[in-house]
Short mmCIF file of C-alpha atoms in Angstrom, two decimals:
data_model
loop_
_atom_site.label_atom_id
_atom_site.label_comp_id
_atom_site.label_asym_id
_atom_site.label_seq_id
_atom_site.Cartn_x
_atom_site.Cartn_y
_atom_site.Cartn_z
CA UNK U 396 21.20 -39.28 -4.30
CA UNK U 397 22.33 -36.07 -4.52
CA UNK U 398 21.03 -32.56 -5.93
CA UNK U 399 21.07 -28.87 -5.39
CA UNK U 400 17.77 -26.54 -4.63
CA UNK U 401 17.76 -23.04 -5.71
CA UNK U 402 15.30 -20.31 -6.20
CA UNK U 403 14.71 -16.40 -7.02
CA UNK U 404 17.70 -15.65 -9.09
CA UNK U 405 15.90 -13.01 -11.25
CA UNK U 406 18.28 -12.60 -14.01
CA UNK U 407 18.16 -9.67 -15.63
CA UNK U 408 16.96 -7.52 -12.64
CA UNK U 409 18.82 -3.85 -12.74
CA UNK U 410 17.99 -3.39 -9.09
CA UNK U 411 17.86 0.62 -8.12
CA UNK U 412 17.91 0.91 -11.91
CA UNK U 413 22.17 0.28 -11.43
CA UNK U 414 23.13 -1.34 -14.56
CA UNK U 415 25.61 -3.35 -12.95
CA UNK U 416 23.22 -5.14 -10.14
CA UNK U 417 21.84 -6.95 -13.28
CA UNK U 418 25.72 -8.15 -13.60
CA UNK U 419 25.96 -9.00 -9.90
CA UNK U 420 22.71 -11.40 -10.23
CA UNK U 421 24.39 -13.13 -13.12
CA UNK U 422 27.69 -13.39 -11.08
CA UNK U 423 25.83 -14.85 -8.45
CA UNK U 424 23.72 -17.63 -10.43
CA UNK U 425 27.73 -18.90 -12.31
CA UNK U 426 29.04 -18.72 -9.24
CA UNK U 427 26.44 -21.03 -7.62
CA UNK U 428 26.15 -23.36 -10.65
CA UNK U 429 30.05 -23.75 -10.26
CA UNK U 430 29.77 -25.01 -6.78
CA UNK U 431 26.55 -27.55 -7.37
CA UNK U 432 28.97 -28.90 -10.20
CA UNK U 433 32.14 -29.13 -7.84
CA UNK U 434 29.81 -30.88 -5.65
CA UNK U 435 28.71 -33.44 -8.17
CA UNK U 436 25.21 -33.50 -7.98
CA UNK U 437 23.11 -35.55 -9.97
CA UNK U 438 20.89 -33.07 -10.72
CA UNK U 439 19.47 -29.34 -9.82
CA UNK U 440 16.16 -27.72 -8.96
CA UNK U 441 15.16 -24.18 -9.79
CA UNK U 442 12.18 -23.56 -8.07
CA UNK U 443 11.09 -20.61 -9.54
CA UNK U 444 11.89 -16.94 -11.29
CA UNK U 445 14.87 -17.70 -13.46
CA UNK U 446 14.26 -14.21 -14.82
CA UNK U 447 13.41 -11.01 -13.48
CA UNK U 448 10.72 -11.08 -16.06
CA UNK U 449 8.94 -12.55 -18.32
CA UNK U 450 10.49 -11.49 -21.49
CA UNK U 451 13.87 -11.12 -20.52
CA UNK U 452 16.79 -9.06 -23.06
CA UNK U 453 18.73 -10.85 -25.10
CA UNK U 454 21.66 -10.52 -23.20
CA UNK U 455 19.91 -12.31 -20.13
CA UNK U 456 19.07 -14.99 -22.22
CA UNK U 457 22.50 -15.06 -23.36
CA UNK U 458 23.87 -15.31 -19.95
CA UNK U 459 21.68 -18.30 -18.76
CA UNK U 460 22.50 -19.90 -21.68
CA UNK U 461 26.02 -19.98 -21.47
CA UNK U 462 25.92 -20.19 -17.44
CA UNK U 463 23.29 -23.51 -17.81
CA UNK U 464 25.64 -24.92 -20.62
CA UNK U 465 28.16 -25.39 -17.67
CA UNK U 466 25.70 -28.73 -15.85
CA UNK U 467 25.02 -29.64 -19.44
CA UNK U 468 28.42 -30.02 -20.45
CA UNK U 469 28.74 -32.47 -17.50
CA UNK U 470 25.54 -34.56 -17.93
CA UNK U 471 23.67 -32.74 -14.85
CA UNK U 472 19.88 -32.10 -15.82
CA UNK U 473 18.55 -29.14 -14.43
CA UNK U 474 14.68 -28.73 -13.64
CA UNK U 475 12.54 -25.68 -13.55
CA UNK U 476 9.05 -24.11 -12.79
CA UNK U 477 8.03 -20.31 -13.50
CA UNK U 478 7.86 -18.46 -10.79
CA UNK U 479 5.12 -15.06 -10.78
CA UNK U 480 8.11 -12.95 -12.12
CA UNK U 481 8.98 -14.47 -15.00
CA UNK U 482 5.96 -16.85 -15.78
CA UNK U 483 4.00 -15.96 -19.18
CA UNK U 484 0.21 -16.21 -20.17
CA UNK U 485 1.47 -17.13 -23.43
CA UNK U 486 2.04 -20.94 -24.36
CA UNK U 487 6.02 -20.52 -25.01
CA UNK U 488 7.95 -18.69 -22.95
CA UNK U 489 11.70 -18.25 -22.12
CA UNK U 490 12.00 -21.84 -19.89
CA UNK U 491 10.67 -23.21 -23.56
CA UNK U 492 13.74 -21.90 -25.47
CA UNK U 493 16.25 -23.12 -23.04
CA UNK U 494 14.28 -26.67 -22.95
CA UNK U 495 14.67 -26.57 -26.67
CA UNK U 496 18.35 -26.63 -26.43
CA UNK U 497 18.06 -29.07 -23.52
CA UNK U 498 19.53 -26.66 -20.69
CA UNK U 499 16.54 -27.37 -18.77
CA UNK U 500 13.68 -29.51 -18.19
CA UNK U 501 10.36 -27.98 -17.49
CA UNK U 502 8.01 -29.50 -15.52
CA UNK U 503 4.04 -28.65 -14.98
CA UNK U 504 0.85 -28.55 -15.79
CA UNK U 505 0.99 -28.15 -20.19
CA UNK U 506 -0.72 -28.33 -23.27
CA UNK U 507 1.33 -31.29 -24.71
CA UNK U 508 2.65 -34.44 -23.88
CA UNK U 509 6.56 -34.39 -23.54
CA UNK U 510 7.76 -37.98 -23.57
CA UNK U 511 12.01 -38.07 -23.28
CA UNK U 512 15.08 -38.71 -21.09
CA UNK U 513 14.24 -36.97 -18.26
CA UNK U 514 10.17 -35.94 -18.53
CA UNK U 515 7.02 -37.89 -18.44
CA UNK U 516 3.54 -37.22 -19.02
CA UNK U 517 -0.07 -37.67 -17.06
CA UNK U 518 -2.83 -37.07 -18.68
CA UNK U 519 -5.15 -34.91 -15.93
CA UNK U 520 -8.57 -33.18 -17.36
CA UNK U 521 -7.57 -31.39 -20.78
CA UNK U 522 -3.79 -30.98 -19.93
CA UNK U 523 -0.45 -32.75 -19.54
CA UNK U 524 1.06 -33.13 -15.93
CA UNK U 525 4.61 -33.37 -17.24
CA UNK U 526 6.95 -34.57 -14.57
CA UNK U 527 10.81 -34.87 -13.99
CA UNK U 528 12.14 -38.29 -13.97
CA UNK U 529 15.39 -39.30 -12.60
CA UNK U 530 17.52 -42.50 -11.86
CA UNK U 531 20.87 -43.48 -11.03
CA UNK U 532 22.40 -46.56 -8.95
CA UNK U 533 19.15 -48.33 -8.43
CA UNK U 534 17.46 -45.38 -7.07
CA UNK U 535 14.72 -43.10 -8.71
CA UNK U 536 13.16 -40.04 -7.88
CA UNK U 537 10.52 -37.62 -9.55
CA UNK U 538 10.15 -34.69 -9.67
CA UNK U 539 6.80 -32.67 -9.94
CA UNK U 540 5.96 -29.22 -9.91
CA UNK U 541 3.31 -26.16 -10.75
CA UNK U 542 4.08 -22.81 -11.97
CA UNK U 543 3.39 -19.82 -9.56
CA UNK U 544 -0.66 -19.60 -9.43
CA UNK U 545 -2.84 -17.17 -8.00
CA UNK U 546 -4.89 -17.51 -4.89
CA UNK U 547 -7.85 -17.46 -6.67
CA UNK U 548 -6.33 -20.30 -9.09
CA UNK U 549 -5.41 -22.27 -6.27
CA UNK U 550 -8.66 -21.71 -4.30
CA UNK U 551 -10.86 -23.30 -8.00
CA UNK U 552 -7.80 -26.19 -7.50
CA UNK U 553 -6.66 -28.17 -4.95
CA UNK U 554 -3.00 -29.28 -5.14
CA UNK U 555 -4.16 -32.63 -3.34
CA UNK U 556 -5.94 -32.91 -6.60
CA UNK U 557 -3.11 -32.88 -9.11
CA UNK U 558 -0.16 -34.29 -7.06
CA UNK U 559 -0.56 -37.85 -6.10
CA UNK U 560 3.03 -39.27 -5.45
CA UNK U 561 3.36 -42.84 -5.07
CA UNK U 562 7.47 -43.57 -4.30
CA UNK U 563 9.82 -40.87 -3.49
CA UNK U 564 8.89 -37.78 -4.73
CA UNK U 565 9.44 -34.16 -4.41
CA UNK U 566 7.24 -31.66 -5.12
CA UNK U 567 8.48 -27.45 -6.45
CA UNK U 568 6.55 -24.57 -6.36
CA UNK U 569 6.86 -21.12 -6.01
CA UNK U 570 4.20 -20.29 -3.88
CA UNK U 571 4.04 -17.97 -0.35
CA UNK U 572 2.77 -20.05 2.65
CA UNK U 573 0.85 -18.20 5.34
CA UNK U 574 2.56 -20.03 8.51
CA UNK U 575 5.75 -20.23 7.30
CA UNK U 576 5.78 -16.75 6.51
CA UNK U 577 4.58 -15.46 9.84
CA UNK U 578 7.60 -17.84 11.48
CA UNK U 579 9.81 -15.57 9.71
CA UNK U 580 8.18 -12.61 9.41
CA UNK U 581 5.04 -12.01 11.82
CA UNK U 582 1.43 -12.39 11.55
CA UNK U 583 0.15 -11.47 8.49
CA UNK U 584 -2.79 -9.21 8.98
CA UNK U 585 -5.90 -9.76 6.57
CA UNK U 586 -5.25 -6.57 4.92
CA UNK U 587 -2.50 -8.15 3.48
CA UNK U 588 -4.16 -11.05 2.34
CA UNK U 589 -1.92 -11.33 -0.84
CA UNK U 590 0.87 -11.78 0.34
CA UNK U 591 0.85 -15.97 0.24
CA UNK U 592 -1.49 -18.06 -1.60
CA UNK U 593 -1.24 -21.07 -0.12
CA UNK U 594 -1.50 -22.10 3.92
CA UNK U 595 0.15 -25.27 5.19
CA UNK U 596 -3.14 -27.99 4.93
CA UNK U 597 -3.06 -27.20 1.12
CA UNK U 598 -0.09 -28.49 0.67
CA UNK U 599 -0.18 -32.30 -0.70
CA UNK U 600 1.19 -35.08 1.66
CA UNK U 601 3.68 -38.00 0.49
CA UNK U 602 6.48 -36.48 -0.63
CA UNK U 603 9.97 -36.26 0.83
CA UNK U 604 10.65 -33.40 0.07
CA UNK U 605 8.90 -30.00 -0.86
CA UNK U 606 11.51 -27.46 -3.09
CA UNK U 607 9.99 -24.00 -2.61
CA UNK U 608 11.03 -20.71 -4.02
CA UNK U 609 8.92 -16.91 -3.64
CA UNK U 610 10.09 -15.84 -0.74
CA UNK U 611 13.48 -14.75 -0.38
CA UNK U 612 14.81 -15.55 3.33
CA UNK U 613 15.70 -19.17 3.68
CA UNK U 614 14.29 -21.46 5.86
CA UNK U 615 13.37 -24.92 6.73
CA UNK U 616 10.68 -26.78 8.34
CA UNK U 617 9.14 -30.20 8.82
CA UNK U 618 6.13 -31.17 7.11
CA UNK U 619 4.18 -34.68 6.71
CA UNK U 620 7.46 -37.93 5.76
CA UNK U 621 9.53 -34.47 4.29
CA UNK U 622 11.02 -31.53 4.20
CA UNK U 623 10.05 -28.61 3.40
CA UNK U 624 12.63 -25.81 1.90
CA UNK U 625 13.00 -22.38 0.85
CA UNK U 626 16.40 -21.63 -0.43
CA UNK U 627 15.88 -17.71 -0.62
CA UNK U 628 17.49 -15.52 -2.94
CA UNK U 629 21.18 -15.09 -4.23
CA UNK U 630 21.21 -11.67 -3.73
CA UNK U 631 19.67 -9.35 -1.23
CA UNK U 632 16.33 -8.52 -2.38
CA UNK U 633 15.79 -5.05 -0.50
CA UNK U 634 16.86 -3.38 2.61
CA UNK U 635 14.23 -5.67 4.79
CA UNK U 636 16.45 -8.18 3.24
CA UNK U 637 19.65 -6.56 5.26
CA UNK U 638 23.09 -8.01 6.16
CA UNK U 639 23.22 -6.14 9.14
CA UNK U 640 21.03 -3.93 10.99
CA UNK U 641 21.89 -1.15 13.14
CA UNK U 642 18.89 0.35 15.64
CA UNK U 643 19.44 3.55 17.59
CA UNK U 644 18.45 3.38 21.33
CA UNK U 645 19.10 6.79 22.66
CA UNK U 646 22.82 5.38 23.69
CA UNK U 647 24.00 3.65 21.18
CA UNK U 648 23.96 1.66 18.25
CA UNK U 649 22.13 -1.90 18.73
CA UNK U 650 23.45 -4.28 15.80
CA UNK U 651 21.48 -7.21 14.83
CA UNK U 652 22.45 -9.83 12.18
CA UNK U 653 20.42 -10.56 9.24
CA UNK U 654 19.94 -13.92 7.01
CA UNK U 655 22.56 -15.39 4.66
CA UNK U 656 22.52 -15.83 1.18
CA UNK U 657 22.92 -18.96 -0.79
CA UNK U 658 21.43 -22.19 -1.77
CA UNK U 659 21.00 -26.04 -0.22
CA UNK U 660 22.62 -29.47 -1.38
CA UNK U 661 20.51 -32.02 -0.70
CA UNK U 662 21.68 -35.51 0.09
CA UNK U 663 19.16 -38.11 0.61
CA UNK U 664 16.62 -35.47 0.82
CA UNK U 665 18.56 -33.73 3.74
CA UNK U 666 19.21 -30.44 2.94
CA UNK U 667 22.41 -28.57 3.73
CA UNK U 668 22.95 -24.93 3.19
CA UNK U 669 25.94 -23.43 1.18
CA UNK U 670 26.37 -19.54 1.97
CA UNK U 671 27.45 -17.04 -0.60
CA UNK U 672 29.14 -13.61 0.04
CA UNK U 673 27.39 -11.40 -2.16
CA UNK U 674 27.31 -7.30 -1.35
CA UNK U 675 26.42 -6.37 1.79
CA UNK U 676 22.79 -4.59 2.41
CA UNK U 677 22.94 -2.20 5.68
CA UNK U 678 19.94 -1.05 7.12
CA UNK U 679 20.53 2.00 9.92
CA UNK U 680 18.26 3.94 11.44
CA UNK U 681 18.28 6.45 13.93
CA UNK U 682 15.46 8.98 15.83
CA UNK U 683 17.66 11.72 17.33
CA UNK U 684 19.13 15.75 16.77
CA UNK U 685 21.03 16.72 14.24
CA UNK U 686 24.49 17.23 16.21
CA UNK U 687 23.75 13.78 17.25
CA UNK U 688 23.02 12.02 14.51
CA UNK U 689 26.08 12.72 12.58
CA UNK U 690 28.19 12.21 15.38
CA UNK U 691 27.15 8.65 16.11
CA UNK U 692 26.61 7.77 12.19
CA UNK U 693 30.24 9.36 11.88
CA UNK U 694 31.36 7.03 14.69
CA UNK U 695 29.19 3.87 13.10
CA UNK U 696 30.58 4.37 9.47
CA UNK U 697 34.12 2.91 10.55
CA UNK U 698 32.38 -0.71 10.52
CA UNK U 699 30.26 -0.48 7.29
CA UNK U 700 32.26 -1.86 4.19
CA UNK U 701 32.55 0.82 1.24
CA UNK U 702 31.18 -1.64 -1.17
CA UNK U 703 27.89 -1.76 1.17
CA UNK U 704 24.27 -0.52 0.23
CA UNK U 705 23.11 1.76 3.09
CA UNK U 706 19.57 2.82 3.90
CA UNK U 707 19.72 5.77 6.38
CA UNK U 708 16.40 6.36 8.30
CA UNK U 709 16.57 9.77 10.03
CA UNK U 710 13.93 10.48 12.20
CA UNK U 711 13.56 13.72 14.59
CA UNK U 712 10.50 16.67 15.70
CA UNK U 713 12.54 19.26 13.38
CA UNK U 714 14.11 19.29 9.63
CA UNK U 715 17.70 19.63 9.41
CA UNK U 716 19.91 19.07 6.33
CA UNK U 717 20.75 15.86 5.45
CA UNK U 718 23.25 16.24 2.52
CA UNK U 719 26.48 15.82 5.07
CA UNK U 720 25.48 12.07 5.35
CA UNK U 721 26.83 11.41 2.21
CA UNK U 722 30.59 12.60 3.14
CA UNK U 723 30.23 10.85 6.53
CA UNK U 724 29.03 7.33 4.92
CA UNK U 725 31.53 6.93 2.12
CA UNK U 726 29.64 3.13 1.16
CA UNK U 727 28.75 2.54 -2.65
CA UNK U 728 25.16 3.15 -2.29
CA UNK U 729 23.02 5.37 0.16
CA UNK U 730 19.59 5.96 0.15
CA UNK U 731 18.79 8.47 2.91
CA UNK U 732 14.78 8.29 4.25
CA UNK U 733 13.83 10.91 6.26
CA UNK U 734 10.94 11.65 8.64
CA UNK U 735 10.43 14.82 10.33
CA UNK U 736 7.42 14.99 12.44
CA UNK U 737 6.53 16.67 15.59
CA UNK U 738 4.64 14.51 18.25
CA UNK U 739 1.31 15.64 19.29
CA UNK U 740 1.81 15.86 23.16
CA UNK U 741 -1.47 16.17 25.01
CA UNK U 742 -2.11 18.30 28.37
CA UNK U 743 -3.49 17.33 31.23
CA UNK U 744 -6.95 16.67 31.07
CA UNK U 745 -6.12 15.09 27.70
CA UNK U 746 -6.73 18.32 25.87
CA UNK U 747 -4.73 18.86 22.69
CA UNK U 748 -3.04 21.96 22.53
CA UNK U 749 -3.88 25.28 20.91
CA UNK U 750 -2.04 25.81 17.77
CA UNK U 751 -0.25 28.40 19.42
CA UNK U 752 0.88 25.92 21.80
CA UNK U 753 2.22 23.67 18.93
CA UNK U 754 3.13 25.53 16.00
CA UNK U 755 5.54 27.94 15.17
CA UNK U 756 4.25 31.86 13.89
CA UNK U 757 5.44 31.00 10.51
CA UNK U 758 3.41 27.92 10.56
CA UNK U 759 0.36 29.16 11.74
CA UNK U 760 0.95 31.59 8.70
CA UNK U 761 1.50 29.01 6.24
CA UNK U 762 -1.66 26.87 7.38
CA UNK U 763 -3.65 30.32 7.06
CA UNK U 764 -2.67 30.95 3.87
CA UNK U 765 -3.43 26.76 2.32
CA UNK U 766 -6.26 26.56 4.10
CA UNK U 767 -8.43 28.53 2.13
CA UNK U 768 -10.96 26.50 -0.39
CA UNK U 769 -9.33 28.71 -3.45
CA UNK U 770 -5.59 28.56 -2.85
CA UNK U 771 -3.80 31.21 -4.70
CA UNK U 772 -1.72 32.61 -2.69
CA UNK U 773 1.58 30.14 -4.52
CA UNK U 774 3.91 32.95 -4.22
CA UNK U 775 3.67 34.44 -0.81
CA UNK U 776 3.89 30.74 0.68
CA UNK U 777 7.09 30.16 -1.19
CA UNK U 778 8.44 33.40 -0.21
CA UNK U 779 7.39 31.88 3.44
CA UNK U 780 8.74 28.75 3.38
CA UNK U 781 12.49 30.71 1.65
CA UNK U 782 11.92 33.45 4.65
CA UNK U 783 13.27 33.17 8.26
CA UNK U 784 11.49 31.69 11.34
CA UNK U 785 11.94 28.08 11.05
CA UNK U 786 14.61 28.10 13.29
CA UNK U 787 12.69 29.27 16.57
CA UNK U 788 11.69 26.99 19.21
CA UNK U 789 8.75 26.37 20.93
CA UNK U 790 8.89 26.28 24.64
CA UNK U 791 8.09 23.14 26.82
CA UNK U 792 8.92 21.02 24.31
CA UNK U 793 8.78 17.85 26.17
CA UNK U 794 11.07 15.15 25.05
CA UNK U 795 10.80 11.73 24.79
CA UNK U 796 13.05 8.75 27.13
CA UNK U 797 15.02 6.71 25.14
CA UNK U 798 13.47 3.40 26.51
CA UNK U 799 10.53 4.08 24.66
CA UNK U 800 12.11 5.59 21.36
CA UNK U 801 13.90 2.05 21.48
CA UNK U 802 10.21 0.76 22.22
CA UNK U 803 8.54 2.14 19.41
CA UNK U 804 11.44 1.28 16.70
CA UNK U 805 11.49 -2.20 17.61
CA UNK U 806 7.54 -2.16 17.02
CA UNK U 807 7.92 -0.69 13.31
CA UNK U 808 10.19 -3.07 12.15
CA UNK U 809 8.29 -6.10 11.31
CA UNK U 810 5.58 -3.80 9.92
CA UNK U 811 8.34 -1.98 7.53
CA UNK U 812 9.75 -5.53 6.76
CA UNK U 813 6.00 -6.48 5.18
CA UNK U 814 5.25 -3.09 3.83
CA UNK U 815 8.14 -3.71 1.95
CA UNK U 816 7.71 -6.78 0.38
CA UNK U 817 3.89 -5.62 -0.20
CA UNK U 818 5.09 -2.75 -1.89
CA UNK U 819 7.31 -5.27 -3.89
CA UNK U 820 4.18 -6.89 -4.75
CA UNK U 821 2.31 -4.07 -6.26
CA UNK U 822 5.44 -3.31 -8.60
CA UNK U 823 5.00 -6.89 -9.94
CA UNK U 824 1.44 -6.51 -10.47
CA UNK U 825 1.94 -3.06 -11.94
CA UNK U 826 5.41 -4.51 -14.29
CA UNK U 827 3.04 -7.24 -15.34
CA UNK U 828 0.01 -5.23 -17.05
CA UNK U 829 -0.15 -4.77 -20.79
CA UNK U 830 1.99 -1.80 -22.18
CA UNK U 831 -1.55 -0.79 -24.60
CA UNK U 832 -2.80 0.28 -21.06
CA UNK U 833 -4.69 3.69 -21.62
CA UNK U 834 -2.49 6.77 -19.89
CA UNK U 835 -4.44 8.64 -17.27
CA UNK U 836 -4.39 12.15 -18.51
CA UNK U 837 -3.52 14.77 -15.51
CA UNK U 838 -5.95 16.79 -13.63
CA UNK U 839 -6.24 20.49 -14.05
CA UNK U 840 -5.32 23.12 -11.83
CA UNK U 841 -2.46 22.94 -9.22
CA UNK U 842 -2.06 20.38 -6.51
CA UNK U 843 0.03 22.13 -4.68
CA UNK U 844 -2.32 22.37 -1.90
CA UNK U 845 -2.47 18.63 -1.32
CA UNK U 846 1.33 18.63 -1.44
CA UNK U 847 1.37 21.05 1.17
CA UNK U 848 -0.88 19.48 3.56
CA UNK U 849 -3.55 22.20 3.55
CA UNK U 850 -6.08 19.65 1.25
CA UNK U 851 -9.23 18.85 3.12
#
């Protein structure tokens, strides 16, 4: 038996608001369709987020319909679960429409009892456990599944509950799993406690083979008789999500490889992953002057491909102008980051320094003048900051060894990597909240101060 697991394709999604990354998503979900059906699979699994969201355009319905008429046309049932992008409070959502034109086969917990070729019903408490069904050449297989649930949802209801398999079995959901996450990623601190829902003694035993979707790096792991699988996403989901990395360790450029894109075939529930080249996602970044900086990302730009996305990170103790960057990295999309700080060097006897010591006279003039409880004084610090004196430097300025720029870079990573996908986290809680939400109206006055730093 033979059939393809994929997850995350998010249809519809106009990443950076670019028109055409909603295009290269579709691309990526007909291409991938076209190779599970020139592998002849006997049927395919979509764990999860179909759609970017839950009321998708009519043109991204339009495109999975005519990309899922390409299995149906040859007799390959495909079946689905929500996932938390595209799921819907609502009793009929998109998945519905597409079942009703039998594209795909949804499976779950559900109001009614759905009885047909390839979906059977259990009745459990006041709902329907619906579940995929499928035989061929003696052999059967079903297939059950849960749409994404909150932690809270999942905490009220034990999976062990609901799933009982008694023959060969597999088992989707789109869920985060604490340990499996932290194998990829790092520990999850408790801060972060939403970031996964589930941890790995939840998860019910007896099946052989566990199709998971949420998280968007691929990976595979042994759990219980089976496997358990996430495919990851088609495309690159972010810049923590990079092709290729590039760190900066006072000497040079240190590359390091990312994960690849794709989705498994799974024969006789042992999966085998099939790559896809979609557009490359470059992540550099780089603590160092400004005469430096450009040289080396001049020198670095010969082996990034122009149809790359590029994240520039620019670090260094003084501002410099950062518009150049764009000439030197001629790629199709560059988002430049910047972080100009000055490090707080103590003296001996662990005494800070005076702000003489540390900050430049036009500084200590522009702290004077926002540091006063009643800030009005807008136009003489704008004529400061457009004035001269940011150019000065301030003696001893001790610098930093390389070793231990390299040091503190490699320690930031896995914490930007999870910031990230936190931050991706609040933008699905905040696309997911009623439109009729009341606006917050403004406060008075200026904030200027706070913008400036001088707030206390």
């Amino acid at each position: 038996m033979r059939f393809a697991h994929l997850a995350d394709l998010h249809l519809g999604f106009e990443q950076y608001r670019l028109p055409y990354r909603a295009e290269e998503f579709a691309q990526a979900f007909r291409e991938t369709i076209e190779k599970v059906v020139e592998e002849k699979v006997d049927f395919i699994l979509i764990a999860g987020d179909l759609f970017h969201q839950s009321r998708p355009s009519p043109e991204t319905i339009k495109e999975a319909i005519e990309i899922l008429s390409i299995p149906k046309e040859k007799g390959i049932p495909v079946f689905a679960i929500e996932g938390n992008h595209d799921r819907t409070q609502r009793r009929i959502s998109a998945y519905h429409l597409l079942e009703s034109l039998d594209l795909l086969y949804l499976v779950g917990l559900r109001e009614e009892k759905v009885e047909n070729e390839y979906l059977t019903s259990e009745k459990i408490g006041g709902k329907y456990l619906v579940k995929g069904v499928f035989e061929r050449g003696g052999k059967s297989v079903e297939i059950h599944g849960l749409k994404y649930m909150s932690a809270a949802w999942l905490e009220r209801n034990k999976l062990s509950d609901i799933f009982k398999p008694e023959s060969d079995a597999i088992l989707m959901l789109h869920q985060g799993i604490k340990e499996l996450i932290e194998r990829m990623m790092g520990v999850i601190p408790e801060s972060q406690r939403d970031y996964f829902e589930l941890k790995m003694e939840d998860l019910p035993k007896g099946y052989v083979y566990y199709a998971l979707g949420h998280i968007h790096r691929r990976f595979e792991t042994n759990y219980d008789i089976g496997k358990v699988v996430y495919p990851g996403s088609l495309q690159r989901w972010d810049f923590g999500d990079y092709e290729l990395r590039y760190r900066w360790d006072g000497r040079a450029f240190k590359p390091k490889a990312g994960i690849e894109k794709g989705f498994y075939i799974v024969e006789d529930f042992e999966p085998r992953f099939v790559e896809l080249k979609v557009r490359p996602f470059v992540d550099i970044r780089i603590e160092a002057d400004e005469e430096t900086a450009k040289r080396e990302i001049k020198r670095l730009s010969t082996k990034i491909p122009s149809e790359a996305f590029v994240r520039l990170d620019l670090k260094w103790e003084r501002p410099f102008d950062v518009s150049t960057f764009r000439d030197l990295l001629d790629v199709k999309y560059l988002y430049i980051r910047t972080r100009f700080e000055r490090k707080l060097k103590t003296v001996k006897g662990g005494e800070l320094p005076k702000p003489s010591e540390y900050f430049l006279p036009v500084e200590l003039k522009a702290i004077e003048l926002t540091g006063e409880k009643k800030f009005e004084a807008v136009e003489a610090v704008v004529e400061l900051f457009l004035g001269e004196g940011w150019d000065e430097k301030l003696k001893n300025t001790p610098k930093e060894k390389p070793e231990e720029k390299l040091k503190d870079e490699e320690k930031s990573t896995e914490k930007d990597e999870i910031s990230e996908k936190r931050e991706a986290k609040k933008l699905e809680k905040v696309e997911k909240k009623e439109e009729t939400k009341a606006k917050v109206k403004p406060k008075k006055g200026s904030d200027l101060l706070a913008w400036l730093g001088g707030g206390r």
